[in-house]
């Protein structure tokens, strides 16, 4: 009997020549990142299809005696699984190429000058400020940008400023923020507890990027909306 789990549907077509795993050759770093986002969105949608059937990639689609289960839409599940497999390979290939591209990009930049800045005495949380190092992996890419900060809010007290780029929010980074939903979940889990936030900030005097570490404590009782008092946008 033919294996009911064997993928039979090929991945979707690509425009232009493709390399291994269906990822096109000759893409720029920004194009690779954009393609990674598209693959990530499609994988999320396909996973939702499997979840709607109450199955995952490993759930058996046959009865104990080898017949297709009549309580499942086996054809749709097989098609969905068959699409997920090459997309996972594409995603891994894209992440590998993005990391190589980042290494090449930062290797071409001149080394930054050593620079420090004193702690702002008006902040309720200490800031650690230093010149931003070269990125060593994709987790160092800013995944969110601070659009605005409300005065006297937890974000303002921690030293967050409009224009800051968020590189890490507790354990959330560029690879796993899921369109900032993981940031919101982290805030909800840590009410009243400080969260380590790693920031990239542009020094207006020198034009160089600085890495800033702050401790941000979400609070419900600060007198404004939300628990942070700032508005974040995807980078």
PDB file of C-alpha atoms in Angstrom:
ATOM      1  CA  UNK A   1       0.000   0.000   0.000  1.00  0.00           C
ATOM      2  CA  UNK A   2       1.300   3.475  -0.878  1.00  0.00           C
ATOM      3  CA  UNK A   3       2.374   5.483   2.178  1.00  0.00           C
ATOM      4  CA  UNK A   4      -0.310   8.019   2.961  1.00  0.00           C
ATOM      5  CA  UNK A   5       2.319  10.307   4.489  1.00  0.00           C
ATOM      6  CA  UNK A   6       4.462  10.539   1.361  1.00  0.00           C
ATOM      7  CA  UNK A   7       4.500  14.135   0.046  1.00  0.00           C
ATOM      8  CA  UNK A   8       3.145  14.321  -3.498  1.00  0.00           C
ATOM      9  CA  UNK A   9       2.679  18.065  -4.051  1.00  0.00           C
ATOM     10  CA  UNK A  10       5.755  20.073  -5.110  1.00  0.00           C
ATOM     11  CA  UNK A  11       6.545  23.491  -3.658  1.00  0.00           C
ATOM     12  CA  UNK A  12       5.157  26.522  -5.470  1.00  0.00           C
ATOM     13  CA  UNK A  13       6.935  27.999  -8.480  1.00  0.00           C
ATOM     14  CA  UNK A  14       9.638  30.602  -8.155  1.00  0.00           C
ATOM     15  CA  UNK A  15      10.442  33.412 -10.562  1.00  0.00           C
ATOM     16  CA  UNK A  16      14.012  33.405 -11.794  1.00  0.00           C
ATOM     17  CA  UNK A  17      16.757  30.833 -11.290  1.00  0.00           C
ATOM     18  CA  UNK A  18      16.725  29.067  -7.949  1.00  0.00           C
ATOM     19  CA  UNK A  19      19.489  27.493  -5.948  1.00  0.00           C
ATOM     20  CA  UNK A  20      19.293  24.665  -3.446  1.00  0.00           C
ATOM     21  CA  UNK A  21      16.001  24.397  -1.558  1.00  0.00           C
ATOM     22  CA  UNK A  22      14.191  26.664  -4.056  1.00  0.00           C
ATOM     23  CA  UNK A  23      15.798  29.929  -2.856  1.00  0.00           C
ATOM     24  CA  UNK A  24      16.707  32.208  -5.757  1.00  0.00           C
ATOM     25  CA  UNK A  25      20.350  33.068  -6.321  1.00  0.00           C
ATOM     26  CA  UNK A  26      21.677  36.610  -6.488  1.00  0.00           C
ATOM     27  CA  UNK A  27      19.294  38.125  -3.932  1.00  0.00           C
ATOM     28  CA  UNK A  28      20.432  41.107  -1.877  1.00  0.00           C
ATOM     29  CA  UNK A  29      20.377  40.968   1.920  1.00  0.00           C
ATOM     30  CA  UNK A  30      17.164  43.019   2.081  1.00  0.00           C
ATOM     31  CA  UNK A  31      15.537  40.734  -0.512  1.00  0.00           C
ATOM     32  CA  UNK A  32      16.575  37.656   1.463  1.00  0.00           C
ATOM     33  CA  UNK A  33      15.037  39.121   4.625  1.00  0.00           C
ATOM     34  CA  UNK A  34      11.819  39.975   2.753  1.00  0.00           C
ATOM     35  CA  UNK A  35      11.634  36.427   1.341  1.00  0.00           C
ATOM     36  CA  UNK A  36      12.283  35.004   4.811  1.00  0.00           C
ATOM     37  CA  UNK A  37       9.304  37.007   6.116  1.00  0.00           C
ATOM     38  CA  UNK A  38       7.083  35.674   3.314  1.00  0.00           C
ATOM     39  CA  UNK A  39       8.117  32.073   3.978  1.00  0.00           C
ATOM     40  CA  UNK A  40       7.570  32.581   7.706  1.00  0.00           C
ATOM     41  CA  UNK A  41       4.039  33.920   7.072  1.00  0.00           C
ATOM     42  CA  UNK A  42       3.170  31.003   4.776  1.00  0.00           C
ATOM     43  CA  UNK A  43       4.484  28.452   7.266  1.00  0.00           C
ATOM     44  CA  UNK A  44       2.366  30.038   9.987  1.00  0.00           C
ATOM     45  CA  UNK A  45      -0.743  29.898   7.779  1.00  0.00           C
ATOM     46  CA  UNK A  46      -0.110  26.268   6.819  1.00  0.00           C
ATOM     47  CA  UNK A  47       0.444  25.305  10.458  1.00  0.00           C
ATOM     48  CA  UNK A  48      -2.911  26.904  11.253  1.00  0.00           C
ATOM     49  CA  UNK A  49      -4.520  24.640   8.627  1.00  0.00           C
ATOM     50  CA  UNK A  50      -3.119  21.549  10.333  1.00  0.00           C
ATOM     51  CA  UNK A  51      -4.213  22.844  13.737  1.00  0.00           C
ATOM     52  CA  UNK A  52      -7.756  23.379  12.406  1.00  0.00           C
ATOM     53  CA  UNK A  53      -7.858  19.639  11.701  1.00  0.00           C
ATOM     54  CA  UNK A  54      -6.405  18.797  15.095  1.00  0.00           C
ATOM     55  CA  UNK A  55      -3.234  17.271  13.624  1.00  0.00           C
ATOM     56  CA  UNK A  56       0.457  18.060  13.244  1.00  0.00           C
ATOM     57  CA  UNK A  57       3.226  16.886  10.928  1.00  0.00           C
ATOM     58  CA  UNK A  58       3.489  13.536  12.722  1.00  0.00           C
ATOM     59  CA  UNK A  59      -0.140  12.622  13.362  1.00  0.00           C
ATOM     60  CA  UNK A  60      -1.077   9.305  11.775  1.00  0.00           C
ATOM     61  CA  UNK A  61      -3.616   9.610   8.949  1.00  0.00           C
ATOM     62  CA  UNK A  62      -4.408   5.893   8.825  1.00  0.00           C
ATOM     63  CA  UNK A  63      -6.350   3.524  10.999  1.00  0.00           C
ATOM     64  CA  UNK A  64      -4.654   0.686  12.844  1.00  0.00           C
ATOM     65  CA  UNK A  65      -5.238  -1.587   9.835  1.00  0.00           C
ATOM     66  CA  UNK A  66      -3.763   0.867   7.306  1.00  0.00           C
ATOM     67  CA  UNK A  67      -6.864   2.559   5.856  1.00  0.00           C
ATOM     68  CA  UNK A  68      -7.262   6.362   5.581  1.00  0.00           C
ATOM     69  CA  UNK A  69      -9.023   7.855   8.578  1.00  0.00           C
ATOM     70  CA  UNK A  70     -12.584   8.917   7.690  1.00  0.00           C
ATOM     71  CA  UNK A  71     -12.664  11.586  10.423  1.00  0.00           C
ATOM     72  CA  UNK A  72     -10.011  13.700   8.681  1.00  0.00           C
ATOM     73  CA  UNK A  73      -9.670  15.542   5.378  1.00  0.00           C
ATOM     74  CA  UNK A  74      -6.661  13.410   4.463  1.00  0.00           C
ATOM     75  CA  UNK A  75      -6.143  15.001   1.035  1.00  0.00           C
ATOM     76  CA  UNK A  76      -5.907  18.537   2.411  1.00  0.00           C
ATOM     77  CA  UNK A  77      -3.654  17.482   5.283  1.00  0.00           C
ATOM     78  CA  UNK A  78      -1.294  15.656   2.894  1.00  0.00           C
ATOM     79  CA  UNK A  79      -1.171  18.659   0.567  1.00  0.00           C
ATOM     80  CA  UNK A  80      -0.482  21.005   3.474  1.00  0.00           C
ATOM     81  CA  UNK A  81       2.262  18.793   4.879  1.00  0.00           C
ATOM     82  CA  UNK A  82       3.845  18.448   1.465  1.00  0.00           C
ATOM     83  CA  UNK A  83       4.045  22.241   1.153  1.00  0.00           C
ATOM     84  CA  UNK A  84       5.454  22.693   4.662  1.00  0.00           C
ATOM     85  CA  UNK A  85       8.416  20.360   4.071  1.00  0.00           C
ATOM     86  CA  UNK A  86      10.108  22.386   1.275  1.00  0.00           C
ATOM     87  CA  UNK A  87       9.202  25.658   2.969  1.00  0.00           C
ATOM     88  CA  UNK A  88      11.055  24.562   6.097  1.00  0.00           C
ATOM     89  CA  UNK A  89      14.086  23.798   3.943  1.00  0.00           C
ATOM     90  CA  UNK A  90      13.759  27.190   2.231  1.00  0.00           C
ATOM     91  CA  UNK A  91      13.555  28.914   5.613  1.00  0.00           C
ATOM     92  CA  UNK A  92      16.724  27.249   6.864  1.00  0.00           C
ATOM     93  CA  UNK A  93      18.564  28.103   3.634  1.00  0.00           C
ATOM     94  CA  UNK A  94      17.417  31.725   3.854  1.00  0.00           C
ATOM     95  CA  UNK A  95      18.547  32.056   7.466  1.00  0.00           C
ATOM     96  CA  UNK A  96      21.962  30.632   6.551  1.00  0.00           C
ATOM     97  CA  UNK A  97      22.364  33.046   3.653  1.00  0.00           C
ATOM     98  CA  UNK A  98      21.168  36.011   5.719  1.00  0.00           C
ATOM     99  CA  UNK A  99      23.760  35.239   8.367  1.00  0.00           C
ATOM    100  CA  UNK A 100      26.497  35.050   5.722  1.00  0.00           C
ATOM    101  CA  UNK A 101      25.279  38.333   4.235  1.00  0.00           C
ATOM    102  CA  UNK A 102      25.380  40.032   7.625  1.00  0.00           C
ATOM    103  CA  UNK A 103      28.921  38.849   8.220  1.00  0.00           C
ATOM    104  CA  UNK A 104      29.978  40.210   4.834  1.00  0.00           C
ATOM    105  CA  UNK A 105      28.189  43.503   5.381  1.00  0.00           C
ATOM    106  CA  UNK A 106      29.736  44.181   8.760  1.00  0.00           C
ATOM    107  CA  UNK A 107      33.164  42.956   7.678  1.00  0.00           C
ATOM    108  CA  UNK A 108      33.136  45.739   5.070  1.00  0.00           C
ATOM    109  CA  UNK A 109      32.479  48.453   7.672  1.00  0.00           C
ATOM    110  CA  UNK A 110      35.301  50.296   9.481  1.00  0.00           C
ATOM    111  CA  UNK A 111      35.691  49.361  13.167  1.00  0.00           C
ATOM    112  CA  UNK A 112      33.717  51.738  15.441  1.00  0.00           C
ATOM    113  CA  UNK A 113      35.577  54.005  17.825  1.00  0.00           C
ATOM    114  CA  UNK A 114      35.332  53.165  21.523  1.00  0.00           C
ATOM    115  CA  UNK A 115      32.750  55.407  23.101  1.00  0.00           C
ATOM    116  CA  UNK A 116      30.850  55.570  26.361  1.00  0.00           C
ATOM    117  CA  UNK A 117      28.214  57.848  27.789  1.00  0.00           C
ATOM    118  CA  UNK A 118      27.423  58.597  31.445  1.00  0.00           C
ATOM    119  CA  UNK A 119      24.240  57.281  32.983  1.00  0.00           C
ATOM    120  CA  UNK A 120      21.317  59.708  32.790  1.00  0.00           C
ATOM    121  CA  UNK A 121      20.642  60.755  36.370  1.00  0.00           C
ATOM    122  CA  UNK A 122      16.967  61.418  35.597  1.00  0.00           C
ATOM    123  CA  UNK A 123      16.302  57.806  34.666  1.00  0.00           C
ATOM    124  CA  UNK A 124      14.974  55.485  37.347  1.00  0.00           C
ATOM    125  CA  UNK A 125      16.869  52.566  35.777  1.00  0.00           C
ATOM    126  CA  UNK A 126      20.583  52.487  35.036  1.00  0.00           C
ATOM    127  CA  UNK A 127      21.611  52.577  31.392  1.00  0.00           C
ATOM    128  CA  UNK A 128      24.616  50.778  30.002  1.00  0.00           C
ATOM    129  CA  UNK A 129      25.715  52.631  26.872  1.00  0.00           C
ATOM    130  CA  UNK A 130      28.466  51.579  24.502  1.00  0.00           C
ATOM    131  CA  UNK A 131      29.275  51.695  20.836  1.00  0.00           C
ATOM    132  CA  UNK A 132      27.229  49.070  18.999  1.00  0.00           C
ATOM    133  CA  UNK A 133      29.409  46.109  17.976  1.00  0.00           C
ATOM    134  CA  UNK A 134      29.317  44.462  14.618  1.00  0.00           C
ATOM    135  CA  UNK A 135      26.469  41.991  14.312  1.00  0.00           C
ATOM    136  CA  UNK A 136      27.596  38.395  14.741  1.00  0.00           C
ATOM    137  CA  UNK A 137      24.240  36.744  14.007  1.00  0.00           C
ATOM    138  CA  UNK A 138      20.697  37.565  12.995  1.00  0.00           C
ATOM    139  CA  UNK A 139      19.521  37.925  16.611  1.00  0.00           C
ATOM    140  CA  UNK A 140      21.334  41.274  16.763  1.00  0.00           C
ATOM    141  CA  UNK A 141      19.183  42.888  14.066  1.00  0.00           C
ATOM    142  CA  UNK A 142      16.669  45.433  15.459  1.00  0.00           C
ATOM    143  CA  UNK A 143      13.205  43.924  15.041  1.00  0.00           C
ATOM    144  CA  UNK A 144      11.170  46.855  16.392  1.00  0.00           C
ATOM    145  CA  UNK A 145      11.368  50.638  16.459  1.00  0.00           C
ATOM    146  CA  UNK A 146      10.109  52.907  19.251  1.00  0.00           C
ATOM    147  CA  UNK A 147       7.588  55.252  17.619  1.00  0.00           C
ATOM    148  CA  UNK A 148       6.691  57.281  20.717  1.00  0.00           C
ATOM    149  CA  UNK A 149       7.156  57.341  24.489  1.00  0.00           C
ATOM    150  CA  UNK A 150       4.676  58.834  26.973  1.00  0.00           C
ATOM    151  CA  UNK A 151       6.271  61.134  29.592  1.00  0.00           C
ATOM    152  CA  UNK A 152       6.456  59.698  33.137  1.00  0.00           C
ATOM    153  CA  UNK A 153       5.590  56.216  31.844  1.00  0.00           C
ATOM    154  CA  UNK A 154       7.557  53.046  32.711  1.00  0.00           C
ATOM    155  CA  UNK A 155       9.226  53.273  29.301  1.00  0.00           C
ATOM    156  CA  UNK A 156      10.270  56.895  29.888  1.00  0.00           C
ATOM    157  CA  UNK A 157      11.552  56.125  33.380  1.00  0.00           C
ATOM    158  CA  UNK A 158      13.661  53.263  31.997  1.00  0.00           C
ATOM    159  CA  UNK A 159      15.266  55.617  29.482  1.00  0.00           C
ATOM    160  CA  UNK A 160      13.540  54.465  26.298  1.00  0.00           C
ATOM    161  CA  UNK A 161      13.400  57.117  23.538  1.00  0.00           C
ATOM    162  CA  UNK A 162      11.504  57.551  20.285  1.00  0.00           C
ATOM    163  CA  UNK A 163      13.660  56.246  17.456  1.00  0.00           C
ATOM    164  CA  UNK A 164      15.378  53.536  19.495  1.00  0.00           C
ATOM    165  CA  UNK A 165      15.764  50.188  17.742  1.00  0.00           C
ATOM    166  CA  UNK A 166      14.891  47.120  19.850  1.00  0.00           C
ATOM    167  CA  UNK A 167      17.381  44.268  19.367  1.00  0.00           C
ATOM    168  CA  UNK A 168      16.285  42.085  22.265  1.00  0.00           C
ATOM    169  CA  UNK A 169      13.303  42.217  24.623  1.00  0.00           C
ATOM    170  CA  UNK A 170      14.011  39.629  27.310  1.00  0.00           C
ATOM    171  CA  UNK A 171      14.268  36.455  25.166  1.00  0.00           C
ATOM    172  CA  UNK A 172      12.500  37.969  22.147  1.00  0.00           C
ATOM    173  CA  UNK A 173      14.668  38.851  19.139  1.00  0.00           C
ATOM    174  CA  UNK A 174      14.532  39.270  15.355  1.00  0.00           C
ATOM    175  CA  UNK A 175      14.110  35.553  14.730  1.00  0.00           C
ATOM    176  CA  UNK A 176      11.147  34.874  17.026  1.00  0.00           C
ATOM    177  CA  UNK A 177       9.150  38.057  17.685  1.00  0.00           C
ATOM    178  CA  UNK A 178       6.239  36.928  15.451  1.00  0.00           C
ATOM    179  CA  UNK A 179       5.194  40.446  14.420  1.00  0.00           C
ATOM    180  CA  UNK A 180       5.756  41.704  18.006  1.00  0.00           C
ATOM    181  CA  UNK A 181       3.193  39.337  19.538  1.00  0.00           C
ATOM    182  CA  UNK A 182       5.935  37.761  21.678  1.00  0.00           C
ATOM    183  CA  UNK A 183       6.782  41.210  23.068  1.00  0.00           C
ATOM    184  CA  UNK A 184       3.196  41.656  24.258  1.00  0.00           C
ATOM    185  CA  UNK A 185       3.226  38.189  25.828  1.00  0.00           C
ATOM    186  CA  UNK A 186       6.491  38.950  27.628  1.00  0.00           C
ATOM    187  CA  UNK A 187       5.059  42.198  29.013  1.00  0.00           C
ATOM    188  CA  UNK A 188       1.966  40.411  30.334  1.00  0.00           C
ATOM    189  CA  UNK A 189       4.077  37.725  32.037  1.00  0.00           C
ATOM    190  CA  UNK A 190       6.373  40.233  33.729  1.00  0.00           C
ATOM    191  CA  UNK A 191       4.111  42.825  35.336  1.00  0.00           C
ATOM    192  CA  UNK A 192       6.090  44.442  38.165  1.00  0.00           C
ATOM    193  CA  UNK A 193       9.331  42.687  37.189  1.00  0.00           C
ATOM    194  CA  UNK A 194      12.231  44.285  35.289  1.00  0.00           C
ATOM    195  CA  UNK A 195      12.854  43.123  31.718  1.00  0.00           C
ATOM    196  CA  UNK A 196      16.273  43.426  30.091  1.00  0.00           C
ATOM    197  CA  UNK A 197      15.928  45.357  26.830  1.00  0.00           C
ATOM    198  CA  UNK A 198      18.829  45.774  24.383  1.00  0.00           C
ATOM    199  CA  UNK A 199      18.594  48.879  22.213  1.00  0.00           C
ATOM    200  CA  UNK A 200      20.436  50.437  19.290  1.00  0.00           C
ATOM    201  CA  UNK A 201      20.394  54.246  19.472  1.00  0.00           C
ATOM    202  CA  UNK A 202      21.718  56.780  16.988  1.00  0.00           C
ATOM    203  CA  UNK A 203      24.102  59.307  18.547  1.00  0.00           C
ATOM    204  CA  UNK A 204      23.001  62.635  17.013  1.00  0.00           C
ATOM    205  CA  UNK A 205      26.381  64.248  17.643  1.00  0.00           C
ATOM    206  CA  UNK A 206      28.533  61.616  15.933  1.00  0.00           C
ATOM    207  CA  UNK A 207      25.993  59.759  13.777  1.00  0.00           C
ATOM    208  CA  UNK A 208      27.240  56.426  15.123  1.00  0.00           C
ATOM    209  CA  UNK A 209      25.051  53.660  16.543  1.00  0.00           C
ATOM    210  CA  UNK A 210      25.290  52.880  20.247  1.00  0.00           C
ATOM    211  CA  UNK A 211      24.133  49.787  22.079  1.00  0.00           C
ATOM    212  CA  UNK A 212      22.101  50.589  25.199  1.00  0.00           C
ATOM    213  CA  UNK A 213      20.948  48.102  27.836  1.00  0.00           C
ATOM    214  CA  UNK A 214      17.998  49.125  30.007  1.00  0.00           C
ATOM    215  CA  UNK A 215      15.755  47.476  32.590  1.00  0.00           C
ATOM    216  CA  UNK A 216      12.100  48.134  31.800  1.00  0.00           C
ATOM    217  CA  UNK A 217       9.452  47.262  34.409  1.00  0.00           C
ATOM    218  CA  UNK A 218       5.860  46.912  33.086  1.00  0.00           C
ATOM    219  CA  UNK A 219       3.269  48.447  35.420  1.00  0.00           C
ATOM    220  CA  UNK A 220      -0.493  48.800  35.354  1.00  0.00           C
ATOM    221  CA  UNK A 221      -0.681  51.621  37.914  1.00  0.00           C
ATOM    222  CA  UNK A 222       1.394  54.340  36.231  1.00  0.00           C
ATOM    223  CA  UNK A 223      -1.672  56.354  35.172  1.00  0.00           C
ATOM    224  CA  UNK A 224      -1.762  55.745  31.425  1.00  0.00           C
ATOM    225  CA  UNK A 225      -2.731  53.175  28.828  1.00  0.00           C
ATOM    226  CA  UNK A 226      -0.947  49.850  28.656  1.00  0.00           C
ATOM    227  CA  UNK A 227       1.857  48.665  30.888  1.00  0.00           C
ATOM    228  CA  UNK A 228       4.793  50.358  29.168  1.00  0.00           C
ATOM    229  CA  UNK A 229       3.636  53.741  27.891  1.00  0.00           C
ATOM    230  CA  UNK A 230       5.323  53.454  24.513  1.00  0.00           C
ATOM    231  CA  UNK A 231       4.346  52.563  20.957  1.00  0.00           C
ATOM    232  CA  UNK A 232       6.439  50.003  19.083  1.00  0.00           C
ATOM    233  CA  UNK A 233       6.421  49.385  15.340  1.00  0.00           C
ATOM    234  CA  UNK A 234       8.030  46.507  13.422  1.00  0.00           C
ATOM    235  CA  UNK A 235      11.447  47.574  12.152  1.00  0.00           C
TER     236      UNK A 235
END
